[in-house]
Amino acid sequence: MLKEKTPHAIYGGIGLEKPYTSIIVAWDKTETHNEFIKSSDYPILGERLVPLLANPKNPGLEMFHAHYDSDPTALFDAPITEFAIATVKSGVSTEEAHATIESIAKKVGTVPGIVGAVVGKIEEAPDRFVMVVGRKTRQDGTSEDSYSLADGKVDFTVEWAQFTKKQ
């Protein structure tokens, strides 16, 4: 069903440390996704997917739209994908936080064992960003150490997943 709605990549994955399932769907633009949500196909897809996505301890679905500074596809193709959700701390401008997170991503992207790192703005939450890091193995790289470079400007929540390309 999604294949008919977007010609772009779709990934399915599982969390490595927490019980969750993720689906990454690339859309041309948010409006295209919103049109799909309003369509008669969306409830049908939801009935099929929501039980698969629900965390047994916290049933439900978290969805957000991220707009990346560069193409993150290679990072979802990596054996391990790390997601660092950065929340801007009070008193810090989003511009300053974005620059800080970009700097961290550039540093992380040069670490041996890291495929790359990109930063995206979360559309629904202007005070949140997502940094996606591709890893060759869970043990490779030291991106966690790099989060200390945030210098109190953002708080990071980090999760790891393994994805498979579905389309």
PDB file of C-alpha atoms in Angstrom:
ATOM      1  CA  MET A   1       0.000   0.000   0.000  1.00  0.00           C
ATOM      2  CA  LEU A   2       2.774   2.473   0.882  1.00  0.00           C
ATOM      3  CA  LYS A   3       4.592   1.554  -2.311  1.00  0.00           C
ATOM      4  CA  GLU A   4       1.753   3.190  -4.219  1.00  0.00           C
ATOM      5  CA  LYS A   5       1.973   6.376  -2.139  1.00  0.00           C
ATOM      6  CA  THR A   6       5.712   7.065  -2.212  1.00  0.00           C
ATOM      7  CA  PRO A   7       8.383   5.939  -4.666  1.00  0.00           C
ATOM      8  CA  HIS A   8      11.071   6.468  -2.036  1.00  0.00           C
ATOM      9  CA  ALA A   9      12.706   4.117   0.422  1.00  0.00           C
ATOM     10  CA  ILE A  10      10.804   2.487   3.272  1.00  0.00           C
ATOM     11  CA  TYR A  11      12.679   0.854   6.145  1.00  0.00           C
ATOM     12  CA  GLY A  12      11.501  -1.367   8.968  1.00  0.00           C
ATOM     13  CA  GLY A  13      13.580  -1.897  12.074  1.00  0.00           C
ATOM     14  CA  ILE A  14      13.727  -3.083  15.653  1.00  0.00           C
ATOM     15  CA  GLY A  15      15.234  -1.428  18.699  1.00  0.00           C
ATOM     16  CA  LEU A  16      18.395  -2.949  20.106  1.00  0.00           C
ATOM     17  CA  GLU A  17      17.966  -1.909  23.734  1.00  0.00           C
ATOM     18  CA  LYS A  18      14.264  -1.079  24.050  1.00  0.00           C
ATOM     19  CA  PRO A  19      11.266  -3.042  22.763  1.00  0.00           C
ATOM     20  CA  TYR A  20      10.058  -1.042  19.784  1.00  0.00           C
ATOM     21  CA  THR A  21       9.551  -1.306  16.071  1.00  0.00           C
ATOM     22  CA  SER A  22      10.286   1.583  13.731  1.00  0.00           C
ATOM     23  CA  ILE A  23       9.252   2.403  10.231  1.00  0.00           C
ATOM     24  CA  ILE A  24      11.078   5.072   8.267  1.00  0.00           C
ATOM     25  CA  VAL A  25       9.159   6.307   5.230  1.00  0.00           C
ATOM     26  CA  ALA A  26      10.658   8.884   2.879  1.00  0.00           C
ATOM     27  CA  TRP A  27       8.130  11.330   1.445  1.00  0.00           C
ATOM     28  CA  ASP A  28       8.586  14.066  -1.155  1.00  0.00           C
ATOM     29  CA  LYS A  29       7.086  16.494   1.338  1.00  0.00           C
ATOM     30  CA  THR A  30       5.026  16.460   4.519  1.00  0.00           C
ATOM     31  CA  GLU A  31       1.885  17.410   2.586  1.00  0.00           C
ATOM     32  CA  THR A  32       2.088  14.147   0.616  1.00  0.00           C
ATOM     33  CA  HIS A  33       2.127  12.195   3.870  1.00  0.00           C
ATOM     34  CA  ASN A  34      -0.738  14.278   5.272  1.00  0.00           C
ATOM     35  CA  GLU A  35      -2.800  13.555   2.142  1.00  0.00           C
ATOM     36  CA  PHE A  36      -2.184   9.843   2.712  1.00  0.00           C
ATOM     37  CA  ILE A  37      -3.284  10.193   6.363  1.00  0.00           C
ATOM     38  CA  LYS A  38      -6.583  11.721   5.149  1.00  0.00           C
ATOM     39  CA  SER A  39      -7.131   8.965   2.566  1.00  0.00           C
ATOM     40  CA  SER A  40      -9.343   5.903   3.008  1.00  0.00           C
ATOM     41  CA  ASP A  41      -6.209   3.706   2.857  1.00  0.00           C
ATOM     42  CA  TYR A  42      -4.715   5.108   6.059  1.00  0.00           C
ATOM     43  CA  PRO A  43      -7.100   3.417   8.543  1.00  0.00           C
ATOM     44  CA  ILE A  44      -6.537   0.102   6.769  1.00  0.00           C
ATOM     45  CA  LEU A  45      -2.771   0.474   7.066  1.00  0.00           C
ATOM     46  CA  GLY A  46      -3.117   1.614  10.671  1.00  0.00           C
ATOM     47  CA  GLU A  47      -5.095  -1.490  11.614  1.00  0.00           C
ATOM     48  CA  ARG A  48      -2.264  -3.611  10.237  1.00  0.00           C
ATOM     49  CA  LEU A  49       0.676  -1.626  11.595  1.00  0.00           C
ATOM     50  CA  VAL A  50      -0.249  -0.192  14.971  1.00  0.00           C
ATOM     51  CA  PRO A  51      -0.261  -3.576  16.763  1.00  0.00           C
ATOM     52  CA  LEU A  52       3.211  -4.237  15.351  1.00  0.00           C
ATOM     53  CA  LEU A  53       4.558  -0.839  16.420  1.00  0.00           C
ATOM     54  CA  ALA A  54       3.084  -0.682  19.896  1.00  0.00           C
ATOM     55  CA  ASN A  55       5.544  -0.863  22.770  1.00  0.00           C
ATOM     56  CA  PRO A  56       4.018  -3.343  25.243  1.00  0.00           C
ATOM     57  CA  LYS A  57       4.852  -1.002  28.142  1.00  0.00           C
ATOM     58  CA  ASN A  58       3.525   2.094  26.388  1.00  0.00           C
ATOM     59  CA  PRO A  59       1.095   1.183  23.599  1.00  0.00           C
ATOM     60  CA  GLY A  60       0.821   3.715  20.858  1.00  0.00           C
ATOM     61  CA  LEU A  61       2.642   5.303  18.004  1.00  0.00           C
ATOM     62  CA  GLU A  62       5.074   8.191  17.926  1.00  0.00           C
ATOM     63  CA  MET A  63       5.372   9.861  14.572  1.00  0.00           C
ATOM     64  CA  PHE A  64       7.365  12.861  13.475  1.00  0.00           C
ATOM     65  CA  HIS A  65       8.608  14.425  10.263  1.00  0.00           C
ATOM     66  CA  ALA A  66      12.321  15.165  10.067  1.00  0.00           C
ATOM     67  CA  HIS A  67      13.883  17.411   7.451  1.00  0.00           C
ATOM     68  CA  TYR A  68      17.565  16.504   7.098  1.00  0.00           C
ATOM     69  CA  ASP A  69      20.480  18.702   6.097  1.00  0.00           C
ATOM     70  CA  SER A  70      21.634  15.912   3.757  1.00  0.00           C
ATOM     71  CA  ASP A  71      20.354  12.528   2.561  1.00  0.00           C
ATOM     72  CA  PRO A  72      20.293  10.019   5.479  1.00  0.00           C
ATOM     73  CA  THR A  73      19.627   6.925   3.327  1.00  0.00           C
ATOM     74  CA  ALA A  74      23.112   5.407   3.730  1.00  0.00           C
ATOM     75  CA  LEU A  75      22.712   5.634   7.502  1.00  0.00           C
ATOM     76  CA  PHE A  76      19.512   3.568   7.463  1.00  0.00           C
ATOM     77  CA  ASP A  77      21.351   1.065   5.227  1.00  0.00           C
ATOM     78  CA  ALA A  78      24.140   0.756   7.829  1.00  0.00           C
ATOM     79  CA  PRO A  79      24.169  -2.379  10.020  1.00  0.00           C
ATOM     80  CA  ILE A  80      23.293  -0.235  13.075  1.00  0.00           C
ATOM     81  CA  THR A  81      21.466   3.100  13.078  1.00  0.00           C
ATOM     82  CA  GLU A  82      21.716   5.404  16.064  1.00  0.00           C
ATOM     83  CA  PHE A  83      19.079   8.059  16.721  1.00  0.00           C
ATOM     84  CA  ALA A  84      19.941  10.909  19.047  1.00  0.00           C
ATOM     85  CA  ILE A  85      16.964  13.135  19.752  1.00  0.00           C
ATOM     86  CA  ALA A  86      18.273  16.516  20.900  1.00  0.00           C
ATOM     87  CA  THR A  87      16.017  18.830  22.875  1.00  0.00           C
ATOM     88  CA  VAL A  88      17.076  22.471  23.080  1.00  0.00           C
ATOM     89  CA  LYS A  89      17.504  23.658  26.651  1.00  0.00           C
ATOM     90  CA  SER A  90      15.719  26.727  27.966  1.00  0.00           C
ATOM     91  CA  GLY A  91      17.498  29.979  27.156  1.00  0.00           C
ATOM     92  CA  VAL A  92      19.319  28.539  24.121  1.00  0.00           C
ATOM     93  CA  SER A  93      18.264  29.609  20.623  1.00  0.00           C
ATOM     94  CA  THR A  94      17.365  26.900  18.128  1.00  0.00           C
ATOM     95  CA  GLU A  95      19.970  28.351  15.757  1.00  0.00           C
ATOM     96  CA  GLU A  96      22.722  27.994  18.369  1.00  0.00           C
ATOM     97  CA  ALA A  97      21.558  24.476  19.251  1.00  0.00           C
ATOM     98  CA  HIS A  98      21.416  23.476  15.568  1.00  0.00           C
ATOM     99  CA  ALA A  99      24.978  24.717  15.012  1.00  0.00           C
ATOM    100  CA  THR A 100      26.152  22.768  18.070  1.00  0.00           C
ATOM    101  CA  ILE A 101      24.453  19.562  16.927  1.00  0.00           C
ATOM    102  CA  GLU A 102      25.864  20.011  13.406  1.00  0.00           C
ATOM    103  CA  SER A 103      29.345  20.355  14.901  1.00  0.00           C
ATOM    104  CA  ILE A 104      28.857  17.155  16.902  1.00  0.00           C
ATOM    105  CA  ALA A 105      27.596  15.308  13.802  1.00  0.00           C
ATOM    106  CA  LYS A 106      30.668  16.384  11.819  1.00  0.00           C
ATOM    107  CA  LYS A 107      32.955  15.092  14.581  1.00  0.00           C
ATOM    108  CA  VAL A 108      31.038  11.830  14.933  1.00  0.00           C
ATOM    109  CA  GLY A 109      31.107  11.309  11.155  1.00  0.00           C
ATOM    110  CA  THR A 110      34.919  11.113  11.194  1.00  0.00           C
ATOM    111  CA  VAL A 111      35.160   8.387  13.858  1.00  0.00           C
ATOM    112  CA  PRO A 112      36.406   4.986  12.583  1.00  0.00           C
ATOM    113  CA  GLY A 113      33.519   2.527  12.299  1.00  0.00           C
ATOM    114  CA  ILE A 114      30.979   5.284  11.677  1.00  0.00           C
ATOM    115  CA  VAL A 115      29.322   5.357   8.241  1.00  0.00           C
ATOM    116  CA  GLY A 116      28.233   8.973   8.672  1.00  0.00           C
ATOM    117  CA  ALA A 117      25.993  11.332  10.603  1.00  0.00           C
ATOM    118  CA  VAL A 118      23.297  13.817   9.586  1.00  0.00           C
ATOM    119  CA  VAL A 119      21.065  16.224  11.466  1.00  0.00           C
ATOM    120  CA  GLY A 120      17.375  16.807  10.880  1.00  0.00           C
ATOM    121  CA  LYS A 121      14.893  19.322  12.209  1.00  0.00           C
ATOM    122  CA  ILE A 122      11.753  17.801  13.702  1.00  0.00           C
ATOM    123  CA  GLU A 123       8.848  19.625  12.101  1.00  0.00           C
ATOM    124  CA  GLU A 124       6.352  19.068  14.906  1.00  0.00           C
ATOM    125  CA  ALA A 125       8.743  20.241  17.636  1.00  0.00           C
ATOM    126  CA  PRO A 126      10.846  23.304  16.736  1.00  0.00           C
ATOM    127  CA  ASP A 127      12.939  22.782  19.881  1.00  0.00           C
ATOM    128  CA  ARG A 128      13.953  19.236  18.871  1.00  0.00           C
ATOM    129  CA  PHE A 129      16.407  17.826  16.341  1.00  0.00           C
ATOM    130  CA  VAL A 130      17.352  14.285  15.380  1.00  0.00           C
ATOM    131  CA  MET A 131      20.927  13.235  14.679  1.00  0.00           C
ATOM    132  CA  VAL A 132      21.122   9.968  12.761  1.00  0.00           C
ATOM    133  CA  VAL A 133      24.391   8.031  12.899  1.00  0.00           C
ATOM    134  CA  GLY A 134      25.187   4.962  10.791  1.00  0.00           C
ATOM    135  CA  ARG A 135      27.479   2.415  12.452  1.00  0.00           C
ATOM    136  CA  LYS A 136      29.249  -0.668  11.157  1.00  0.00           C
ATOM    137  CA  THR A 137      28.686  -2.391  14.529  1.00  0.00           C
ATOM    138  CA  ARG A 138      27.125  -1.356  17.834  1.00  0.00           C
ATOM    139  CA  GLN A 139      30.606  -1.290  19.371  1.00  0.00           C
ATOM    140  CA  ASP A 140      32.190   0.819  16.631  1.00  0.00           C
ATOM    141  CA  GLY A 141      32.606   4.498  17.131  1.00  0.00           C
ATOM    142  CA  THR A 142      32.365   6.765  20.107  1.00  0.00           C
ATOM    143  CA  SER A 143      29.459   9.021  19.246  1.00  0.00           C
ATOM    144  CA  GLU A 144      28.153   8.844  22.823  1.00  0.00           C
ATOM    145  CA  ASP A 145      31.335  10.553  24.032  1.00  0.00           C
ATOM    146  CA  SER A 146      30.727  13.348  21.539  1.00  0.00           C
ATOM    147  CA  TYR A 147      27.404  14.290  23.125  1.00  0.00           C
ATOM    148  CA  SER A 148      29.322  15.978  25.943  1.00  0.00           C
ATOM    149  CA  LEU A 149      30.311  18.593  23.329  1.00  0.00           C
ATOM    150  CA  ALA A 150      26.737  19.904  23.547  1.00  0.00           C
ATOM    151  CA  ASP A 151      28.047  22.061  26.382  1.00  0.00           C
ATOM    152  CA  GLY A 152      24.689  22.188  28.156  1.00  0.00           C
ATOM    153  CA  LYS A 153      22.818  23.517  25.110  1.00  0.00           C
ATOM    154  CA  VAL A 154      20.769  20.382  24.395  1.00  0.00           C
ATOM    155  CA  ASP A 155      19.768  17.148  26.093  1.00  0.00           C
ATOM    156  CA  PHE A 156      20.204  13.937  24.086  1.00  0.00           C
ATOM    157  CA  THR A 157      18.091  10.778  24.205  1.00  0.00           C
ATOM    158  CA  VAL A 158      19.820   8.004  22.257  1.00  0.00           C
ATOM    159  CA  GLU A 159      18.441   4.767  20.807  1.00  0.00           C
ATOM    160  CA  TRP A 160      19.840   2.189  18.399  1.00  0.00           C
ATOM    161  CA  ALA A 161      18.054   0.091  15.786  1.00  0.00           C
ATOM    162  CA  GLN A 162      18.702  -2.307  12.930  1.00  0.00           C
ATOM    163  CA  PHE A 163      16.787  -1.578   9.736  1.00  0.00           C
ATOM    164  CA  THR A 164      15.937  -3.544   6.631  1.00  0.00           C
ATOM    165  CA  LYS A 165      14.995  -1.804   3.411  1.00  0.00           C
ATOM    166  CA  LYS A 166      11.434  -2.783   2.471  1.00  0.00           C
ATOM    167  CA  GLN A 167      11.152  -0.719  -0.708  1.00  0.00           C
TER     168      GLN A 167
END
